GROMACS .gro file of C-alpha atoms in nm:
model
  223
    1UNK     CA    1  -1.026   1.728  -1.098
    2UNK     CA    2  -0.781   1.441  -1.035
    3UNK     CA    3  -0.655   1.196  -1.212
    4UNK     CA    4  -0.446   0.845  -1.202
    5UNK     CA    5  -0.131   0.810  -1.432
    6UNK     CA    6   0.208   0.635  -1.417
    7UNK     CA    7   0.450   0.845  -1.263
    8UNK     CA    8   0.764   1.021  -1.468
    9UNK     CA    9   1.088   1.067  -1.307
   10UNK     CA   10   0.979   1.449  -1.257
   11UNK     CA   11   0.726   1.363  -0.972
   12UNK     CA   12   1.019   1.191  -0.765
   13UNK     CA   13   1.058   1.515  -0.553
   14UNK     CA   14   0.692   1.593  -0.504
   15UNK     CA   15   0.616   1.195  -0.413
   16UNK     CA   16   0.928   1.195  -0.153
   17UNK     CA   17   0.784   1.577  -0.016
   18UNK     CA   18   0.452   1.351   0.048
   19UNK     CA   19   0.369   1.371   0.407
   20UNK     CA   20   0.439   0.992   0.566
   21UNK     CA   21   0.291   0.954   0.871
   22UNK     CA   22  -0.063   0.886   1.034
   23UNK     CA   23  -0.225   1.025   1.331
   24UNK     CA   24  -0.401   0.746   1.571
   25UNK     CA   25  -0.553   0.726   1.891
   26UNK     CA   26  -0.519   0.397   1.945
   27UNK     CA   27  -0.275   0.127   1.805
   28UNK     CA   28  -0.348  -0.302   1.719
   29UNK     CA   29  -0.131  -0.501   1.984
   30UNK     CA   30  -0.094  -0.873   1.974
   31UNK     CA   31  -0.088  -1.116   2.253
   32UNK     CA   32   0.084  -1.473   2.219
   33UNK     CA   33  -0.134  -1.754   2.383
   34UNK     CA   34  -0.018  -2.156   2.424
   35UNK     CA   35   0.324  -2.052   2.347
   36UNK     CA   36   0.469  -2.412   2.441
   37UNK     CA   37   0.805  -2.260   2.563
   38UNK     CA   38   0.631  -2.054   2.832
   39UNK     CA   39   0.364  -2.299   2.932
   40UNK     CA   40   0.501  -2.680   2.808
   41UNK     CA   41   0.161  -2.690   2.634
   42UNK     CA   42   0.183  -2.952   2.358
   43UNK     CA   43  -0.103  -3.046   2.156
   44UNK     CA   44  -0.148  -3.438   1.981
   45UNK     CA   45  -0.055  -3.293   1.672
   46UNK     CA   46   0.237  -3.070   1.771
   47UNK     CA   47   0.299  -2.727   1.949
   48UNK     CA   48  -0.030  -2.483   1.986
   49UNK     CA   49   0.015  -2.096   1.956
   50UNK     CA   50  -0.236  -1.898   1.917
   51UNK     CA   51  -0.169  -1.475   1.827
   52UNK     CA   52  -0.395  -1.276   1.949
   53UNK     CA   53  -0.465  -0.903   1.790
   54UNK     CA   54  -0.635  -0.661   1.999
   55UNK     CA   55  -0.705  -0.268   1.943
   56UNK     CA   56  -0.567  -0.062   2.226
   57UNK     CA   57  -0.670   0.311   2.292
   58UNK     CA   58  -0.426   0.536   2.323
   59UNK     CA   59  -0.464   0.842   2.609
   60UNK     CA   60  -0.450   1.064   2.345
   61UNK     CA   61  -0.406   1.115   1.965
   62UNK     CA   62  -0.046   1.084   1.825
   63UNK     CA   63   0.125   1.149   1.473
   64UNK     CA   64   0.326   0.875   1.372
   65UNK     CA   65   0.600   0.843   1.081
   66UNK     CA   66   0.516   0.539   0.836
   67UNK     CA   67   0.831   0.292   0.863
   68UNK     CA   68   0.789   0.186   0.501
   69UNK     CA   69   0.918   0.515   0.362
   70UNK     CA   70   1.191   0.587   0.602
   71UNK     CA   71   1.449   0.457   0.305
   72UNK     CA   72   1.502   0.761   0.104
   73UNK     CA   73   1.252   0.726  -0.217
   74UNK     CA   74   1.543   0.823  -0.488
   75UNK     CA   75   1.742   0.538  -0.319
   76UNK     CA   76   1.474   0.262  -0.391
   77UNK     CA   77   1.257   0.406  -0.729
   78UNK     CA   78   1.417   0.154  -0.950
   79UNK     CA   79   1.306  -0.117  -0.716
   80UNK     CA   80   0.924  -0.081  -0.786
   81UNK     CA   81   0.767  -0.238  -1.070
   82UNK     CA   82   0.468   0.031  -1.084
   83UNK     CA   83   0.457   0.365  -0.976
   84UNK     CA   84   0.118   0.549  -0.964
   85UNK     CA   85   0.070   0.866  -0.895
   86UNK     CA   86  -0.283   1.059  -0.805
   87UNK     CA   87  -0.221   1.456  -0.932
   88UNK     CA   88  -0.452   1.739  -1.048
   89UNK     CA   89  -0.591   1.756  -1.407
   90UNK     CA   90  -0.355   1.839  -1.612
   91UNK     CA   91  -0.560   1.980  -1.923
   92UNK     CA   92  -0.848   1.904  -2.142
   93UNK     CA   93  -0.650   1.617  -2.297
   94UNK     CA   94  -0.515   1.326  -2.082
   95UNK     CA   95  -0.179   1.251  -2.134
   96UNK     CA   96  -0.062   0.922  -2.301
   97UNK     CA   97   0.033   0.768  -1.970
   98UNK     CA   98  -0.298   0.852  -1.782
   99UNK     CA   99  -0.473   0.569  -1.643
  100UNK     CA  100  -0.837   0.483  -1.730
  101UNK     CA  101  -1.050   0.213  -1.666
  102UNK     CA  102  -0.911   0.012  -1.961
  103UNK     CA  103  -0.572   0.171  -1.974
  104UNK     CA  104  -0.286   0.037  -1.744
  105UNK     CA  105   0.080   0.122  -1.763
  106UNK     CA  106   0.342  -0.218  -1.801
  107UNK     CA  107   0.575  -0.293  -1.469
  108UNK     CA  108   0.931  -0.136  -1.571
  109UNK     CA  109   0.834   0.082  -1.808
  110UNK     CA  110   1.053   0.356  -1.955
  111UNK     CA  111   1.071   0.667  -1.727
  112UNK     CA  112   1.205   0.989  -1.850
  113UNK     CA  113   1.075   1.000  -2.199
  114UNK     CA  114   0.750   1.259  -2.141
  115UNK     CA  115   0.852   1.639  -2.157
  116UNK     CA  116   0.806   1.766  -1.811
  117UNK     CA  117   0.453   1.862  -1.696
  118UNK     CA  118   0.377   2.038  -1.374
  119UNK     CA  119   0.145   1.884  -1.172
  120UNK     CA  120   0.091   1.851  -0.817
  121UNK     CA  121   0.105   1.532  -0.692
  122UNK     CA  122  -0.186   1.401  -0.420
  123UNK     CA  123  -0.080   1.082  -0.364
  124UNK     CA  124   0.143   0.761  -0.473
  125UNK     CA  125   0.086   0.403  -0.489
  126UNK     CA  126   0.410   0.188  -0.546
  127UNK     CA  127   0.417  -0.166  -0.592
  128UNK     CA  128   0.647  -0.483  -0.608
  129UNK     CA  129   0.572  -0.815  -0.853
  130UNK     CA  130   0.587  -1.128  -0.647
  131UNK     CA  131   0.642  -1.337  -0.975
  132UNK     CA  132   0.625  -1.692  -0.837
  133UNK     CA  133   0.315  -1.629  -0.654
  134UNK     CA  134   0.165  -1.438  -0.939
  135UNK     CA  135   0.107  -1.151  -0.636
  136UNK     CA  136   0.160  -0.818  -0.632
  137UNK     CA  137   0.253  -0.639  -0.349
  138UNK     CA  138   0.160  -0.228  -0.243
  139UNK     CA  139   0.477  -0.144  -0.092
  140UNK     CA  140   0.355   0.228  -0.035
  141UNK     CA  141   0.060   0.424  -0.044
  142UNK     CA  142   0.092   0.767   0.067
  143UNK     CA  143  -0.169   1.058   0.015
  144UNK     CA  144  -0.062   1.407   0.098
  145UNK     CA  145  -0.262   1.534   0.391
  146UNK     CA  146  -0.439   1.795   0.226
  147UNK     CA  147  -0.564   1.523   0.018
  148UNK     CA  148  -0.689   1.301   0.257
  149UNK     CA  149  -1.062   1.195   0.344
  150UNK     CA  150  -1.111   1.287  -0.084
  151UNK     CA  151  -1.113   0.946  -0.214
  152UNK     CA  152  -0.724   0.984  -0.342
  153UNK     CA  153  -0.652   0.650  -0.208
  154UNK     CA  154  -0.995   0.504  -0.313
  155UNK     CA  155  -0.841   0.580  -0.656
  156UNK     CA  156  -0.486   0.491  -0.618
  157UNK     CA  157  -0.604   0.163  -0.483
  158UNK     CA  158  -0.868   0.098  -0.786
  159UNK     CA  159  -0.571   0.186  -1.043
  160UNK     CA  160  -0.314  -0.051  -0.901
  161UNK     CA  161  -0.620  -0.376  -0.865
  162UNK     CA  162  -0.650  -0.269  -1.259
  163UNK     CA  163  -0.277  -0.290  -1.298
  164UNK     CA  164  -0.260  -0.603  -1.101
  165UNK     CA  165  -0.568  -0.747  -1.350
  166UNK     CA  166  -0.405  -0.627  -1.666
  167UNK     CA  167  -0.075  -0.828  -1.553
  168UNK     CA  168  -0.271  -1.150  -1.502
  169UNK     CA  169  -0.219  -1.139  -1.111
  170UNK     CA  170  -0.416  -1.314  -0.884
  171UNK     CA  171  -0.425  -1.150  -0.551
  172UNK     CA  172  -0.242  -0.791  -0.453
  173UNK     CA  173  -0.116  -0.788  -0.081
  174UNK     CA  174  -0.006  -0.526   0.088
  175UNK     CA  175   0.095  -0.469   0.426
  176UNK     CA  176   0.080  -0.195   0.746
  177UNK     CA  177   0.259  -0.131   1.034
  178UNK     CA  178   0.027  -0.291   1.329
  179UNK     CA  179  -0.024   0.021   1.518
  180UNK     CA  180  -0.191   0.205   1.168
  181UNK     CA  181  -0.519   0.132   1.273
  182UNK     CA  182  -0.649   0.424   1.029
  183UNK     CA  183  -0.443   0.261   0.735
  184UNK     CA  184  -0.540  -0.137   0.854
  185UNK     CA  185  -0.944   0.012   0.821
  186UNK     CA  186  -0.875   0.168   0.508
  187UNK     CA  187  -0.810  -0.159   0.339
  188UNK     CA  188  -1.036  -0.423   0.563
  189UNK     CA  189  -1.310  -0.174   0.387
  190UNK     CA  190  -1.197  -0.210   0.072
  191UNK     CA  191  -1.214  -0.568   0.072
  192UNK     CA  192  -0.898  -0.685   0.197
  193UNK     CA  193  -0.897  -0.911   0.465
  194UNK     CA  194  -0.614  -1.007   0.642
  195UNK     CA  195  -0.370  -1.290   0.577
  196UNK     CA  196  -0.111  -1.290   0.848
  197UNK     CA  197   0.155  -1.122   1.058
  198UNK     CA  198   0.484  -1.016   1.018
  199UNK     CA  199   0.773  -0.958   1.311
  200UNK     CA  200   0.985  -0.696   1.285
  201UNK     CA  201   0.943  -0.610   0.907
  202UNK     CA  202   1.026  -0.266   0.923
  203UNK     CA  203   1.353  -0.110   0.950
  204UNK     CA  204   1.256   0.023   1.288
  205UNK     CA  205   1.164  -0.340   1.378
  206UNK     CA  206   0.788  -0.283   1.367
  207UNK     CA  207   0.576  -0.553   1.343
  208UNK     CA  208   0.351  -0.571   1.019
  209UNK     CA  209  -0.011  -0.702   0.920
  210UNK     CA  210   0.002  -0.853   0.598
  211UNK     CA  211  -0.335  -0.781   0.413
  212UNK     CA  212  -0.499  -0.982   0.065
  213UNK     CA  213  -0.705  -0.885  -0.185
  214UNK     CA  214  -0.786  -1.216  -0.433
  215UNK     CA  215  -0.991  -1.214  -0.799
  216UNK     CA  216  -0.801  -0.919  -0.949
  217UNK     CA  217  -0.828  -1.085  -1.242
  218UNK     CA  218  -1.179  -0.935  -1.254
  219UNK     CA  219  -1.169  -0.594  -1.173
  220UNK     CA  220  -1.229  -0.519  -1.536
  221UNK     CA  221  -1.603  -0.639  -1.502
  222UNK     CA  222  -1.665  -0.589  -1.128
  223UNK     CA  223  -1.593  -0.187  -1.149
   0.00000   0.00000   0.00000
């Protein structure tokens, strides 16, 4: 059995030992179109660009490190406002911090104050508050590989849209490096859609598509 809860400062090893990378056979490119600079194409009301993204196939099937958790994860825990964690049952009981359909952990809560439990750790989901936008953001979502395929980030994803609810949010975003195709279809059916592009937002200067999710503020009665 699994099971969502907010994650102690115990499960920072076992999230970092997560395995971060993908495997793909084929990768989203995108093609710039109208750029005025190239072609002195200038439209009555201004400059025209148009971005095209198209899915290439790859000659063969390669394993690729996620760029979002190249920073070491003890350098940056502090910096997340929620940190979820998918693990194995751990008893008849559920512990005070598990996370049920009506039960969702506050952003910046204390850390530290359970006795340890061991528990193996399937997956994490860690998020960032975009307070003036009233957005939340899924800056990682890593499922071990064993894990994969099980519905581990099916669940991950539910808890944080209940977290993002509970907080009054309206939309959680989240964003993937443009040649995860596997992670980009992973959220498209889930009912993201996507919302825009981003150069060079990784630390290895990968590009980024920038994915929404609007009415969180209703998962309570829609799940």
């Amino acid at each position: 059995m699994m099971m969502i809860r907010e994650a102690r400062m115990e499960d920072i090893a076992a999230c970092a030992a997560l395995q971060a990378s993908y495997a793909t056979q084929a990768v989203w490119q995108v093609r710039r179109e109208g750029d005025p600079r190239e072609a002195g194409e200038v439209t009555q009301g201004g400059p025209l660009i148009s971005l095209l993204v198209q899915q290439v196939r790859l000659p063969q099937k390669r394993l690729i490190p996620l760029p979002s958790a190249m920073t070491p994860l003890e350098r940056v825990w502090e910096c997340f406002d929620a940190r979820l964690v998918a693990v194995d049952d751990e008893g008849d009981e559920a512990p005070d911090d598990a996370l049920h359909e009506h039960q969702v952990s506050k952003p910046g809560g204390p850390l530290g104050d359970e006795p340890p439990v061991l528990s193996h750790v399937r997956g994490v989901a860690l998020l960032q508050v975009l307070p003036d936008q009233q957005q939340a953001m899924i800056a990682r979502l890593l499922v071990d590989q064993p894990a994969r395929g099980q519905g581990t980030g099916t669940a991950l994803l539910r808890a944080a849209r209940r977290w993002a609810a509970a907080e009054g949010f309206v939309a959680l975003l989240a964003h993937v490096p443009l040649r995860n195709v596997p992670g980009i279809a992973f959220y498209l059916r889930r009912g993201f859609r996507v919302c825009g592009l981003h150069e060079h937002f990784y630390p290895t200067r990968e590009d980024a598509l920038l994915l929404v999710r609007g009415g969180v503020i209703a998962v309570m009665s829609d799940e």
